[in-house]
Structures are given as C-alpha cells and as structure tokens.
C-alpha cells in the first residue's frame, strides 16, 4: 500500500513498508517514470525496494529542480516531497530547496540574445553580458593566464549550448547535437552528462540543412513553463521542446509541419521560417505572437540548404547564402536579391558589420580584391579594401590589428610584431559605456598564409585565447588547433566556457556575478 502526498505542483507516493517516496506526477513533466534514470539497468531482483542504480546520484539534482527536500542526518528516505521540513520517521530536520531560486542570465548562444538594443544587429555572435568587467581584472598581456576549471565534453561533441531555468528554480545546461538530433543534459552535482531519450511521439531533433539556431520562449513574450525549453528547427518542421530531467526524456509539440531549410528568426513578435513548399521551391511561413500561422509566401526556386542564421536589423530579417540574400519585413513580401556579378561573399571570414551611418555590410571578393558590399538594397554600394578583415558587428581585425573606424578603414597598428599573426573574433560583448568593441578572439601566432586556409583544416601550431577590451588579456594557450570556427563560447553558472569538438575538456573562466 502507498500513501499519497499532494503538493501544489506534484503528487508523491510513500511506500508503507520502506518509507521511500516516489514521484508520481509533477506539473509540466509529462510522462513520468521514477525508474527511468536507471536506463542502463533495472532493479535488483532480490531486493524490490532498492532504488535504481543511477537514481541516488541524480537525487540531489532532482530535489533542487523540484524544490523537494533531502535528508541531512538520517537515512529513512532518499528524498522527501516539497515542503517537508522534518523526517516523519525520526523528526530530524531536512535540507529544503522549496523557495530557493537562482537568478542567472540565460544563454541561448549569442545569436539569440534578445536583450541587445535595436541598433545592434541581432543574430550575430554578440552578447549583452558585460563579460569584460571581470575578465579584464586578470593580469594583462604578455602574461599568459590559464583556465580556472573544466568540465567534460558532451558525448556528442558537435553541439550547441543553452543555459536557462526552463521553468525550474535553478539554471541547467543543455547541449544539442543537431547533426544527430541528440539532446544532452548536464547534471552539475553528479558532474556527468545525461542523454535525454525521446518520449513516445517525440520528433527527431536533427537539423543539418543550414546553420543552426533556436528561439528561446522568452522571445515570444512569456516566461517558460515548467520543462519548456525553446522553439527549434527540425528537418520536418518547427517544434516546441520540453524536457523531463526526472525521467531523462524530452517531448516535442509541432508548431509548423513543413521541411525547414533555414533556422527561424523573430522580428516584432513575429516568427519567420523558410521551408520547402510542395512545388519544390522555398516559402516563408510567419507565425504571430500567439503562434498562429499566416498564409505562406512563395519565395521562388531558392536553394534548399546552405543558409546562414537570420540577422535582425532595421525592422527586417536577413538570411545570407552564397547565391544571394533574402530580406523580409513583417507585413511585406520576402525579397531575394542575388549577389552582383563578379562579387562572391566570404561568409567564412565573419558576418555583417555596420558602417558609422548605420548601413550593414558584408565582406566578399570581386575577382580583383576583397571589398565590402552594402546589404539589403538592390543597388548596393561597394568599398574596396587591401586585405581580408575577419569579424562581425564592428569587431574587425586585419591580420593581428584591430579596425577601429569604418569597416574598410586601415588597421590600427599598436605593435608591429603582430603583423605575422592573425586574429579571429569569436564573440563580441556589447557594452554601451565603451567607445570601442570588445570581445573574445583567437590569435594565430607566426601565421602569414591566407585567412581562408587558417579557417579550414590547416593545423595552427600555436594559438592564444584572448580578451580584447580596455586591457588585452591572454586567457589561455592552445597547441595544434584545427578548424577554429568550431570553437563555441558560452556562458553558464557565472563562467565563460570555450568548447571545441577535438578537446576532451571544456575550459572555463570565472566571471563576476552576472545576476
């Protein structure tokens, strides 16, 4: 026989023989199986009251997420329902987590930072977090600092990261591998990654047609419900994702059933998706703030793969492709603009950047030299330059020197010794009180080849991870780095992390409280 305990959000069952508590249902968690964390094994046949083999290690994390209680000085039960302050068997006080709530900033990748002001393009590697305030307190260059701590890489290492509460009182980290559709959950107390399994009817999460990008629920104007993660593209449509950390599963809800060809974007509370239509071309599907779809708008016979994440600026969304740009404003028809003759974009060198008059530009090559092309107009202006610029959103470098004025201006030389280095920006930190952009970069030392070669499969003997700001700080040193574009910075638990699929550890640097 089991006694039933009801809390505002959950229902627990207490075994009258063993005194153990089992979670029966909980708000927002969908299908619930208390034994599910023992995916790799079952209960011991000789002891039916024994907890699953992996569940004890997961209980501290589960208790914090649910606001449940844990024993502090007794062993009568492994976990207690929310609100329990004392063990009902011996009366000893319990460790309570109900009412505790972390206040840490969400991270959905810099491409999905909704807190950036409107005059900063959205959808580029730019964050509103003031990372430099603490990173610049470290000893400045030429001192070489080291990372403060590390965590293991996810089992599926080619992934994107999200750190948020998902409706729970504590922040947790997710790593999604779009190539395989594998969702991974970091348990910070057990210090291990859990692979979340799909519940019955859950959609495949894989998406490989174009650059990946998901939309946090907050971008729709409401706080996430318990377990609600994000809206994300899949090969067969736009889905809403929910996680169940107790059963280590996830489920999905279909919002748009159409084969997506590019990551979705938001503009003025509208969600826009590019998808293949029944005729084999591309259509733009728009959803309003209530997720009600509008009639599809035909874009013509456009490419079905290879699109960038959308960039939001000046009231419109812009998808970039090696063949052209697709522009859309809410309430207007989408417009595809092929690149001018003889000009080809250099998308691997970075993303769009701004001139001082507020226009957006993209670097490319016209057959004779590199040049910047104005975006969003059928008659674009060109500005020739004498060498490649790497970067985006005004965080630009020519070789080892910053470009501080217009994107096509000459570089600012402070140290002639940096002529034989190459700087690749990874992340810009936007801060209104700084006259010049600051951010996280990689510096390739003693490199004199073409920038395109460094970003391909060439192995760079020596690379330093640096913060460029009011003071330049060398955060770490890397030997034999290949495919630097696969470095993924993210912020979780008041730390800046840097991940690369070839590494067996993710490097982290402490930040000041970002609450």
CSV table of C-alpha atoms in Angstrom, one decimal:
chain,number,residue,atom,x,y,z
A,1,UNK,CA,0.0,0.0,0.0
A,2,UNK,CA,1.2,3.5,-0.7
A,3,UNK,CA,0.3,6.8,1.0
A,4,UNK,CA,-0.5,9.7,-1.3
A,5,UNK,CA,1.1,13.1,-0.7
A,6,UNK,CA,-0.1,16.1,-2.8
A,7,UNK,CA,1.9,19.3,-3.1
A,8,UNK,CA,1.0,22.4,-5.2
A,9,UNK,CA,3.0,21.1,-8.1
A,10,UNK,CA,3.4,17.3,-7.6
A,11,UNK,CA,2.0,14.0,-6.3
A,12,UNK,CA,4.2,11.7,-4.3
A,13,UNK,CA,3.6,8.1,-3.2
A,14,UNK,CA,5.1,6.8,0.1
A,15,UNK,CA,5.7,3.1,0.4
A,16,UNK,CA,4.2,2.0,3.8
A,17,UNK,CA,6.8,-0.8,4.1
A,18,UNK,CA,10.0,1.0,3.2
A,19,UNK,CA,9.1,4.7,3.8
A,20,UNK,CA,10.6,5.6,0.4
A,21,UNK,CA,9.0,8.4,-1.6
A,22,UNK,CA,8.3,8.1,-5.3
A,23,UNK,CA,7.3,10.9,-7.6
A,24,UNK,CA,4.1,10.0,-9.4
A,25,UNK,CA,3.2,13.2,-11.3
A,26,UNK,CA,4.6,16.7,-11.5
A,27,UNK,CA,3.5,19.8,-13.3
A,28,UNK,CA,4.9,20.2,-16.8
A,29,UNK,CA,6.9,17.0,-16.8
A,30,UNK,CA,4.6,14.9,-18.9
A,31,UNK,CA,5.2,11.1,-18.8
A,32,UNK,CA,6.9,10.3,-15.5
A,33,UNK,CA,8.8,7.1,-14.7
A,34,UNK,CA,10.6,7.3,-11.4
A,35,UNK,CA,12.8,4.3,-12.5
A,36,UNK,CA,13.7,5.9,-15.8
A,37,UNK,CA,17.1,7.3,-14.6
A,38,UNK,CA,18.2,3.6,-14.5
A,39,UNK,CA,18.2,3.4,-18.3
A,40,UNK,CA,21.3,1.3,-18.2
A,41,UNK,CA,20.0,-1.3,-15.7
A,42,UNK,CA,17.0,-2.5,-13.7
A,43,UNK,CA,16.2,-3.0,-10.0
A,44,UNK,CA,18.0,-5.9,-8.3
A,45,UNK,CA,15.7,-8.9,-8.5
A,46,UNK,CA,16.4,-9.9,-4.9
A,47,UNK,CA,15.6,-6.5,-3.4
A,48,UNK,CA,12.5,-4.9,-4.9
A,49,UNK,CA,12.7,-1.9,-2.6
A,50,UNK,CA,16.1,-0.9,-3.8
A,51,UNK,CA,16.3,2.4,-5.7
A,52,UNK,CA,17.5,2.2,-9.3
A,53,UNK,CA,21.3,2.0,-9.6
A,54,UNK,CA,21.7,5.5,-11.1
A,55,UNK,CA,18.9,7.3,-9.2
A,56,UNK,CA,20.7,8.0,-6.0
A,57,UNK,CA,23.3,10.0,-7.9
A,58,UNK,CA,20.6,12.0,-9.6
A,59,UNK,CA,18.5,12.8,-6.5
A,60,UNK,CA,20.4,15.9,-5.4
A,61,UNK,CA,19.8,17.5,-8.9
A,62,UNK,CA,16.1,16.3,-8.9
A,63,UNK,CA,15.5,17.7,-5.5
A,64,UNK,CA,16.8,21.2,-6.4
A,65,UNK,CA,14.8,21.3,-9.7
A,66,UNK,CA,11.6,20.3,-8.0
A,67,UNK,CA,12.1,22.1,-4.7
A,68,UNK,CA,11.9,18.8,-2.8
A,69,UNK,CA,13.8,18.0,0.4
A,70,UNK,CA,16.8,15.8,1.1
A,71,UNK,CA,17.9,14.0,4.3
A,72,UNK,CA,20.5,15.8,6.3
A,73,UNK,CA,21.1,13.4,9.2
A,74,UNK,CA,19.1,10.3,8.7
A,75,UNK,CA,18.6,7.5,6.1
A,76,UNK,CA,14.9,6.7,6.4
A,77,UNK,CA,14.2,8.0,2.9
A,78,UNK,CA,16.4,9.2,0.0
A,79,UNK,CA,14.1,12.2,-0.9
A,80,UNK,CA,11.1,13.9,0.5
A,81,UNK,CA,8.2,15.8,-1.1
A,82,UNK,CA,8.3,19.6,-1.4
A,83,UNK,CA,7.6,21.4,1.9
A,84,UNK,CA,8.8,18.6,4.1
A,85,UNK,CA,11.0,20.2,6.9
A,86,UNK,CA,11.4,17.1,9.1
A,87,UNK,CA,11.7,13.4,8.6
A,88,UNK,CA,8.3,11.9,9.5
A,89,UNK,CA,10.1,8.8,10.9
A,90,UNK,CA,12.7,10.3,13.3
A,91,UNK,CA,11.9,14.0,13.3
A,92,UNK,CA,15.3,15.2,12.2
A,93,UNK,CA,15.5,18.4,10.1
A,94,UNK,CA,15.7,18.0,6.3
A,95,UNK,CA,17.6,20.1,3.7
A,96,UNK,CA,14.8,22.1,2.0
A,97,UNK,CA,15.0,23.5,-1.5
A,98,UNK,CA,11.5,24.9,-1.9
A,99,UNK,CA,11.5,28.6,-2.4
A,100,UNK,CA,15.2,28.8,-3.5
A,101,UNK,CA,15.7,30.3,-6.9
A,102,UNK,CA,18.8,31.2,-8.8
A,103,UNK,CA,19.0,34.4,-10.8
A,104,UNK,CA,21.5,33.8,-13.5
A,105,UNK,CA,21.3,35.2,-17.1
A,106,UNK,CA,20.1,32.8,-19.8
A,107,UNK,CA,22.3,31.8,-22.6
A,108,UNK,CA,21.0,30.6,-25.9
A,109,UNK,CA,24.1,31.3,-27.9
A,110,UNK,CA,25.0,34.9,-28.7
A,111,UNK,CA,22.8,34.6,-31.8
A,112,UNK,CA,19.6,34.6,-29.7
A,113,UNK,CA,20.3,37.5,-27.2
A,114,UNK,CA,17.0,39.4,-27.1
A,115,UNK,CA,18.4,42.0,-24.6
A,116,UNK,CA,20.6,43.7,-27.2
A,117,UNK,CA,19.4,47.2,-28.2
A,118,UNK,CA,17.8,47.6,-31.6
A,119,UNK,CA,20.7,49.5,-33.2
A,120,UNK,CA,22.9,46.3,-32.7
A,121,UNK,CA,22.2,43.6,-35.3
A,122,UNK,CA,20.6,40.5,-33.7
A,123,UNK,CA,21.6,37.0,-34.9
A,124,UNK,CA,25.4,37.6,-34.8
A,125,UNK,CA,27.9,36.4,-32.1
A,126,UNK,CA,27.1,39.4,-29.9
A,127,UNK,CA,26.1,39.2,-26.3
A,128,UNK,CA,24.7,41.8,-23.9
A,129,UNK,CA,26.6,40.3,-20.9
A,130,UNK,CA,29.4,42.5,-19.6
A,131,UNK,CA,32.0,39.8,-19.7
A,132,UNK,CA,35.0,42.2,-19.8
A,133,UNK,CA,34.3,43.6,-16.3
A,134,UNK,CA,35.8,40.6,-14.7
A,135,UNK,CA,38.0,39.1,-17.4
A,136,UNK,CA,40.0,42.4,-17.6
A,137,UNK,CA,40.8,42.1,-13.9
A,138,UNK,CA,43.3,39.3,-14.8
A,139,UNK,CA,47.0,40.1,-15.5
A,140,UNK,CA,47.2,41.8,-18.9
A,141,UNK,CA,49.3,40.5,-21.8
A,142,UNK,CA,52.1,39.4,-22.2
A,143,UNK,CA,51.2,37.3,-19.1
A,144,UNK,CA,49.6,34.1,-20.2
A,145,UNK,CA,46.7,33.1,-17.9
A,146,UNK,CA,45.1,29.7,-17.6
A,147,UNK,CA,41.5,28.5,-17.4
A,148,UNK,CA,40.1,28.2,-13.9
A,149,UNK,CA,38.2,25.0,-14.2
A,150,UNK,CA,36.9,22.4,-16.8
A,151,UNK,CA,34.0,20.1,-17.4
A,152,UNK,CA,33.9,17.0,-19.7
A,153,UNK,CA,32.7,17.5,-23.2
A,154,UNK,CA,29.3,16.0,-24.1
A,155,UNK,CA,29.3,12.5,-25.6
A,156,UNK,CA,28.1,14.1,-28.9
A,157,UNK,CA,30.7,16.9,-29.1
A,158,UNK,CA,29.5,18.7,-32.2
A,159,UNK,CA,26.8,20.7,-30.4
A,160,UNK,CA,25.2,24.0,-29.4
A,161,UNK,CA,24.6,25.0,-25.8
A,162,UNK,CA,21.7,26.6,-23.9
A,163,UNK,CA,21.8,27.6,-20.2
A,164,UNK,CA,18.5,28.6,-18.6
A,165,UNK,CA,16.0,27.6,-15.9
A,166,UNK,CA,13.4,26.1,-18.3
A,167,UNK,CA,10.7,27.0,-15.7
A,168,UNK,CA,12.7,25.3,-12.9
A,169,UNK,CA,14.2,27.3,-10.0
A,170,UNK,CA,17.8,26.5,-10.9
A,171,UNK,CA,19.7,27.1,-14.2
A,172,UNK,CA,20.7,24.0,-16.1
A,173,UNK,CA,22.9,23.4,-19.2
A,174,UNK,CA,21.7,21.6,-22.4
A,175,UNK,CA,23.9,20.6,-25.3
A,176,UNK,CA,22.1,19.7,-28.5
A,177,UNK,CA,23.9,17.9,-31.3
A,178,UNK,CA,21.9,18.9,-34.4
A,179,UNK,CA,23.7,16.6,-36.7
A,180,UNK,CA,22.4,13.5,-34.8
A,181,UNK,CA,19.4,15.0,-33.1
A,182,UNK,CA,20.8,14.1,-29.6
A,183,UNK,CA,19.8,16.2,-26.6
A,184,UNK,CA,22.2,16.1,-23.6
A,185,UNK,CA,21.7,17.4,-20.1
A,186,UNK,CA,24.5,18.4,-17.7
A,187,UNK,CA,24.0,17.3,-14.1
A,188,UNK,CA,26.3,19.7,-12.2
A,189,UNK,CA,26.1,17.8,-8.9
A,190,UNK,CA,26.9,14.4,-10.3
A,191,UNK,CA,29.2,16.0,-12.8
A,192,UNK,CA,28.1,14.0,-15.8
A,193,UNK,CA,26.2,14.3,-19.0
A,194,UNK,CA,22.8,12.6,-19.4
A,195,UNK,CA,21.5,11.8,-22.8
A,196,UNK,CA,17.8,12.6,-22.8
A,197,UNK,CA,15.7,10.0,-24.7
A,198,UNK,CA,12.6,10.9,-26.8
A,199,UNK,CA,9.2,10.1,-25.3
A,200,UNK,CA,6.6,8.3,-27.5
A,201,UNK,CA,5.7,10.5,-30.4
A,202,UNK,CA,8.6,13.0,-29.9
A,203,UNK,CA,10.0,14.3,-33.1
A,204,UNK,CA,13.6,13.8,-34.4
A,205,UNK,CA,15.6,16.9,-33.4
A,206,UNK,CA,18.2,16.7,-36.1
A,207,UNK,CA,18.7,19.6,-38.5
A,208,UNK,CA,21.6,19.9,-40.9
A,209,UNK,CA,20.2,21.9,-43.9
A,210,UNK,CA,21.7,25.2,-42.7
A,211,UNK,CA,23.3,27.0,-39.8
A,212,UNK,CA,21.6,26.0,-36.5
A,213,UNK,CA,19.6,28.4,-34.4
A,214,UNK,CA,16.8,28.0,-31.8
A,215,UNK,CA,14.4,30.6,-30.3
A,216,UNK,CA,14.0,30.9,-26.5
A,217,UNK,CA,10.5,31.0,-25.2
A,218,UNK,CA,11.1,34.5,-23.7
A,219,UNK,CA,11.4,35.9,-27.2
A,220,UNK,CA,7.7,35.2,-27.6
A,221,UNK,CA,6.9,37.5,-24.6
A,222,UNK,CA,6.1,35.0,-21.9
A,223,UNK,CA,8.1,33.1,-19.2
A,224,UNK,CA,8.7,29.4,-19.9
A,225,UNK,CA,6.5,26.9,-18.2
A,226,UNK,CA,8.0,24.0,-16.2
A,227,UNK,CA,10.2,22.0,-18.6
A,228,UNK,CA,9.6,24.3,-21.6
A,229,UNK,CA,12.9,24.9,-23.5
A,230,UNK,CA,12.6,26.6,-26.8
A,231,UNK,CA,11.3,26.6,-30.4
A,232,UNK,CA,13.7,24.8,-32.6
A,233,UNK,CA,14.1,23.8,-36.3
A,234,UNK,CA,14.0,20.2,-37.3
A,235,UNK,CA,14.1,18.5,-40.7
A,236,UNK,CA,10.3,18.2,-40.8
A,237,UNK,CA,9.1,21.4,-39.1
A,238,UNK,CA,9.3,23.9,-36.2
A,239,UNK,CA,8.9,22.2,-32.8
A,240,UNK,CA,8.4,23.3,-29.2
A,241,UNK,CA,10.8,21.3,-27.0
A,242,UNK,CA,10.1,20.2,-23.4
A,243,UNK,CA,12.5,18.3,-21.1
A,244,UNK,CA,11.8,16.0,-18.2
A,245,UNK,CA,15.0,15.9,-16.1
A,246,UNK,CA,13.5,13.3,-13.7
A,247,UNK,CA,12.8,10.6,-16.4
A,248,UNK,CA,15.7,11.9,-18.5
A,249,UNK,CA,13.4,12.3,-21.5
A,250,UNK,CA,12.1,15.0,-23.8
A,251,UNK,CA,8.9,15.6,-25.8
A,252,UNK,CA,8.0,17.9,-28.7
A,253,UNK,CA,5.0,19.8,-29.9
A,254,UNK,CA,4.6,20.6,-33.6
A,255,UNK,CA,4.1,24.3,-34.5
A,256,UNK,CA,4.7,24.1,-38.2
A,257,UNK,CA,4.7,20.9,-40.2
A,258,UNK,CA,7.0,21.8,-43.2
A,259,UNK,CA,10.6,20.8,-44.1
A,260,UNK,CA,12.6,23.8,-42.9
A,261,UNK,CA,15.6,24.9,-45.0
A,262,UNK,CA,17.0,27.6,-42.6
A,263,UNK,CA,16.9,28.5,-38.9
A,264,UNK,CA,13.9,30.6,-37.8
A,265,UNK,CA,14.0,34.2,-36.7
A,266,UNK,CA,11.9,36.7,-34.8
A,267,UNK,CA,11.0,40.3,-35.7
A,268,UNK,CA,8.4,42.4,-33.9
A,269,UNK,CA,6.9,39.4,-32.1
A,270,UNK,CA,6.7,37.5,-35.4
A,271,UNK,CA,8.4,34.2,-36.1
A,272,UNK,CA,9.6,33.6,-39.7
A,273,UNK,CA,10.6,30.2,-41.1
A,274,UNK,CA,11.9,29.3,-44.5
A,275,UNK,CA,10.6,25.9,-45.7
A,276,UNK,CA,10.4,23.8,-48.8
A,277,UNK,CA,6.9,24.0,-50.4
A,278,UNK,CA,5.1,21.3,-52.2
A,279,UNK,CA,6.3,22.7,-55.6
A,280,UNK,CA,10.0,22.2,-54.6
A,281,UNK,CA,10.7,25.9,-54.1
A,282,UNK,CA,11.0,27.9,-50.9
A,283,UNK,CA,8.2,29.6,-49.0
A,284,UNK,CA,8.3,31.9,-46.0
A,285,UNK,CA,5.9,30.9,-43.2
A,286,UNK,CA,5.2,33.5,-40.5
A,287,UNK,CA,3.7,32.9,-37.1
A,288,UNK,CA,2.4,35.7,-34.8
A,289,UNK,CA,3.0,36.0,-31.0
A,290,UNK,CA,0.2,33.5,-30.4
A,291,UNK,CA,1.9,31.1,-32.8
A,292,UNK,CA,-1.0,31.3,-35.2
A,293,UNK,CA,0.4,30.8,-38.8
A,294,UNK,CA,-0.2,33.3,-41.6
A,295,UNK,CA,-0.6,32.2,-45.3
A,296,UNK,CA,2.7,31.0,-46.8
A,297,UNK,CA,4.5,33.5,-49.1
A,298,UNK,CA,6.3,32.0,-52.1
A,299,UNK,CA,9.9,33.0,-52.5
A,300,UNK,CA,10.6,31.1,-55.7
A,301,UNK,CA,13.2,28.5,-56.7
A,302,UNK,CA,15.7,29.2,-54.0
A,303,UNK,CA,18.4,26.9,-52.6
A,304,UNK,CA,17.2,24.3,-50.1
A,305,UNK,CA,20.3,24.4,-47.9
A,306,UNK,CA,23.4,26.5,-47.0
A,307,UNK,CA,21.6,29.5,-45.4
A,308,UNK,CA,23.0,31.5,-42.5
A,309,UNK,CA,21.1,32.1,-39.3
A,310,UNK,CA,18.8,35.1,-39.9
A,311,UNK,CA,20.2,38.5,-38.9
A,312,UNK,CA,17.6,41.0,-37.5
A,313,UNK,CA,18.3,44.7,-38.1
A,314,UNK,CA,16.3,47.8,-39.1
A,315,UNK,CA,13.0,46.1,-38.7
A,316,UNK,CA,13.7,43.2,-41.0
A,317,UNK,CA,15.2,39.7,-41.1
A,318,UNK,CA,18.0,38.8,-43.5
A,319,UNK,CA,19.1,35.3,-44.5
A,320,UNK,CA,22.5,35.1,-46.3
A,321,UNK,CA,23.5,32.4,-48.8
A,322,UNK,CA,26.5,32.0,-51.2
A,323,UNK,CA,24.0,32.8,-54.0
A,324,UNK,CA,22.3,35.9,-52.5
A,325,UNK,CA,20.3,37.4,-49.6
A,326,UNK,CA,16.7,37.0,-48.6
A,327,UNK,CA,15.1,40.0,-46.9
A,328,UNK,CA,11.7,40.1,-45.1
A,329,UNK,CA,9.8,42.7,-43.1
A,330,UNK,CA,6.6,41.8,-41.2
A,331,UNK,CA,3.6,42.7,-43.4
A,332,UNK,CA,5.6,42.7,-46.6
A,333,UNK,CA,6.6,40.1,-49.2
A,334,UNK,CA,10.0,38.5,-48.9
A,335,UNK,CA,12.6,39.6,-51.5
A,336,UNK,CA,15.6,37.6,-52.8
A,337,UNK,CA,18.5,39.7,-54.1
A,338,UNK,CA,21.2,37.7,-55.9
A,339,UNK,CA,24.8,38.9,-55.4
A,340,UNK,CA,26.0,41.3,-58.1
A,341,UNK,CA,28.1,39.9,-61.0
A,342,UNK,CA,31.7,39.2,-60.2
A,343,UNK,CA,31.2,39.5,-56.4
A,344,UNK,CA,31.2,36.5,-54.2
A,345,UNK,CA,30.6,36.6,-50.4
A,346,UNK,CA,33.3,35.5,-48.0
A,347,UNK,CA,30.9,34.1,-45.3
A,348,UNK,CA,33.7,32.2,-43.5
A,349,UNK,CA,35.5,35.4,-42.7
A,350,UNK,CA,32.7,36.6,-40.4
A,351,UNK,CA,29.3,38.2,-40.6
A,352,UNK,CA,27.7,41.5,-41.4
A,353,UNK,CA,29.1,44.6,-39.9
A,354,UNK,CA,28.0,48.3,-39.6
A,355,UNK,CA,29.3,51.5,-41.0
A,356,UNK,CA,29.1,54.7,-39.0
A,357,UNK,CA,25.9,55.8,-40.9
A,358,UNK,CA,24.1,52.6,-39.8
A,359,UNK,CA,24.3,50.6,-43.0
A,360,UNK,CA,25.1,46.9,-42.9
A,361,UNK,CA,27.9,45.4,-45.0
A,362,UNK,CA,29.3,42.0,-45.8
A,363,UNK,CA,32.9,41.2,-46.9
A,364,UNK,CA,33.5,39.4,-50.2
A,365,UNK,CA,35.7,39.3,-53.3
A,366,UNK,CA,35.0,40.8,-56.7
A,367,UNK,CA,37.7,38.9,-58.6
A,368,UNK,CA,40.4,41.5,-58.2
A,369,UNK,CA,40.4,42.3,-54.4
A,370,UNK,CA,38.4,42.0,-51.3
A,371,UNK,CA,35.6,44.5,-50.8
A,372,UNK,CA,32.6,45.3,-48.7
A,373,UNK,CA,29.1,45.1,-50.2
A,374,UNK,CA,26.1,47.0,-48.8
A,375,UNK,CA,23.3,44.7,-47.7
A,376,UNK,CA,19.6,45.0,-48.1
A,377,UNK,CA,19.4,47.0,-51.3
A,378,UNK,CA,19.1,46.1,-55.0
A,379,UNK,CA,21.7,48.7,-55.9
A,380,UNK,CA,24.4,48.1,-53.3
A,381,UNK,CA,27.5,50.3,-52.8
A,382,UNK,CA,31.0,48.7,-52.8
A,383,UNK,CA,34.0,49.6,-50.8
A,384,UNK,CA,37.3,48.1,-51.8
A,385,UNK,CA,39.9,47.0,-49.2
A,386,UNK,CA,43.5,46.0,-49.4
A,387,UNK,CA,43.2,42.8,-47.4
A,388,UNK,CA,40.8,40.5,-45.7
A,389,UNK,CA,39.0,41.6,-42.5
A,390,UNK,CA,37.9,38.9,-40.0
A,391,UNK,CA,35.0,39.6,-37.7
A,392,UNK,CA,31.4,40.9,-37.4
A,393,UNK,CA,29.4,43.7,-35.8
A,394,UNK,CA,32.3,46.2,-35.7
A,395,UNK,CA,34.7,43.7,-34.1
A,396,UNK,CA,37.0,43.5,-37.1
A,397,UNK,CA,40.7,42.7,-37.5
A,398,UNK,CA,43.1,42.9,-40.4
A,399,UNK,CA,45.8,40.4,-39.7
A,400,UNK,CA,46.7,41.0,-36.0
A,401,UNK,CA,45.5,44.6,-35.8
A,402,UNK,CA,42.0,46.0,-35.0
A,403,UNK,CA,40.0,48.1,-37.5
A,404,UNK,CA,38.5,50.9,-35.4
A,405,UNK,CA,36.8,53.2,-37.8
A,406,UNK,CA,34.8,52.2,-40.9
A,407,UNK,CA,34.9,48.5,-41.9
A,408,UNK,CA,37.1,49.5,-44.9
A,409,UNK,CA,39.4,51.7,-42.9
A,410,UNK,CA,43.1,50.9,-42.4
A,411,UNK,CA,44.0,48.9,-39.3
A,412,UNK,CA,45.2,50.5,-36.1
A,413,UNK,CA,48.8,49.4,-35.5
A,414,UNK,CA,50.0,49.3,-31.9
A,415,UNK,CA,52.6,46.6,-32.1
A,416,UNK,CA,54.4,45.9,-35.4
A,417,UNK,CA,55.2,42.4,-34.0
A,418,UNK,CA,51.5,41.4,-34.6
A,419,UNK,CA,51.9,41.7,-38.4
A,420,UNK,CA,52.7,38.0,-38.5
A,421,UNK,CA,49.7,36.9,-36.5
A,422,UNK,CA,46.0,36.5,-37.5
A,423,UNK,CA,43.1,37.3,-35.2
A,424,UNK,CA,39.7,35.5,-35.5
A,425,UNK,CA,36.9,37.1,-33.4
A,426,UNK,CA,34.6,34.5,-31.7
A,427,UNK,CA,32.3,36.7,-29.5
A,428,UNK,CA,31.6,40.4,-29.1
A,429,UNK,CA,30.4,41.8,-25.8
A,430,UNK,CA,28.2,44.8,-26.3
A,431,UNK,CA,28.6,47.5,-23.6
A,432,UNK,CA,27.2,51.0,-24.0
A,433,UNK,CA,29.9,52.6,-21.9
A,434,UNK,CA,32.7,51.5,-24.2
A,435,UNK,CA,33.8,53.6,-27.2
A,436,UNK,CA,35.4,50.6,-29.0
A,437,UNK,CA,34.0,47.0,-29.2
A,438,UNK,CA,35.5,44.3,-27.0
A,439,UNK,CA,35.3,40.6,-27.2
A,440,UNK,CA,36.8,37.1,-27.2
A,441,UNK,CA,39.2,36.3,-30.0
A,442,UNK,CA,41.7,33.6,-31.2
A,443,UNK,CA,45.2,34.8,-32.2
A,444,UNK,CA,47.2,32.5,-34.5
A,445,UNK,CA,50.9,33.2,-34.0
A,446,UNK,CA,53.6,33.2,-36.7
A,447,UNK,CA,50.9,32.8,-39.4
A,448,UNK,CA,51.5,34.5,-42.7
A,449,UNK,CA,49.2,32.5,-45.0
A,450,UNK,CA,45.8,33.2,-46.4
A,451,UNK,CA,43.0,33.7,-43.8
A,452,UNK,CA,40.8,31.2,-45.6
A,453,UNK,CA,43.5,28.5,-45.2
A,454,UNK,CA,43.7,29.1,-41.4
A,455,UNK,CA,39.9,28.6,-41.1
A,456,UNK,CA,39.9,25.3,-43.0
A,457,UNK,CA,41.7,22.1,-41.9
A,458,UNK,CA,45.2,23.6,-41.5
A,459,UNK,CA,46.7,22.9,-38.1
A,460,UNK,CA,47.8,26.1,-36.3
A,461,UNK,CA,50.9,25.3,-34.1
A,462,UNK,CA,50.3,28.0,-31.5
A,463,UNK,CA,47.0,29.8,-30.7
A,464,UNK,CA,46.2,32.0,-27.8
A,465,UNK,CA,42.7,32.7,-26.5
A,466,UNK,CA,42.4,36.4,-25.7
A,467,UNK,CA,40.0,39.0,-24.5
A,468,UNK,CA,40.3,42.3,-26.3
A,469,UNK,CA,39.0,45.3,-24.4
A,470,UNK,CA,40.2,48.1,-22.1
A,471,UNK,CA,43.1,45.8,-21.4
A,472,UNK,CA,44.1,42.9,-23.5
A,473,UNK,CA,44.2,39.6,-21.5
A,474,UNK,CA,45.6,36.3,-22.7
A,475,UNK,CA,43.2,33.7,-21.2
A,476,UNK,CA,44.9,30.5,-22.4
A,477,UNK,CA,47.2,28.9,-24.9
A,478,UNK,CA,46.3,26.1,-27.3
A,479,UNK,CA,48.7,23.9,-29.2
A,480,UNK,CA,47.9,22.5,-32.6
A,481,UNK,CA,44.4,23.9,-33.2
A,482,UNK,CA,42.5,22.9,-36.3
A,483,UNK,CA,39.1,24.1,-37.6
A,484,UNK,CA,38.9,27.2,-35.3
A,485,UNK,CA,35.4,28.0,-36.5
A,486,UNK,CA,34.2,25.1,-34.4
A,487,UNK,CA,35.2,26.8,-31.2
A,488,UNK,CA,31.9,27.5,-29.3
A,489,UNK,CA,31.9,30.1,-26.4
A,490,UNK,CA,29.0,30.0,-24.0
A,491,UNK,CA,28.2,31.4,-20.5
A,492,UNK,CA,26.9,29.1,-17.8
A,493,UNK,CA,26.9,29.3,-13.9
A,494,UNK,CA,28.8,32.7,-14.0
A,495,UNK,CA,31.6,31.3,-16.1
A,496,UNK,CA,32.7,31.8,-19.6
A,497,UNK,CA,33.3,28.5,-21.3
A,498,UNK,CA,35.1,27.6,-24.6
A,499,UNK,CA,34.4,24.3,-26.3
A,500,UNK,CA,35.9,22.6,-29.3
A,501,UNK,CA,34.9,19.1,-30.5
A,502,UNK,CA,38.5,17.9,-30.6
A,503,UNK,CA,39.1,18.7,-26.9
A,504,UNK,CA,38.2,16.3,-24.1
A,505,UNK,CA,37.5,19.1,-21.6
A,506,UNK,CA,35.6,22.4,-21.9
A,507,UNK,CA,37.7,25.2,-20.5
A,508,UNK,CA,36.1,27.8,-18.2
A,509,UNK,CA,36.9,31.2,-16.7
A,510,UNK,CA,35.2,32.7,-13.6
A,511,UNK,CA,33.1,35.8,-14.0
A,512,UNK,CA,31.7,38.2,-11.5
A,513,UNK,CA,28.1,37.6,-10.6
A,514,UNK,CA,26.0,38.3,-13.7
A,515,UNK,CA,22.7,38.4,-11.9
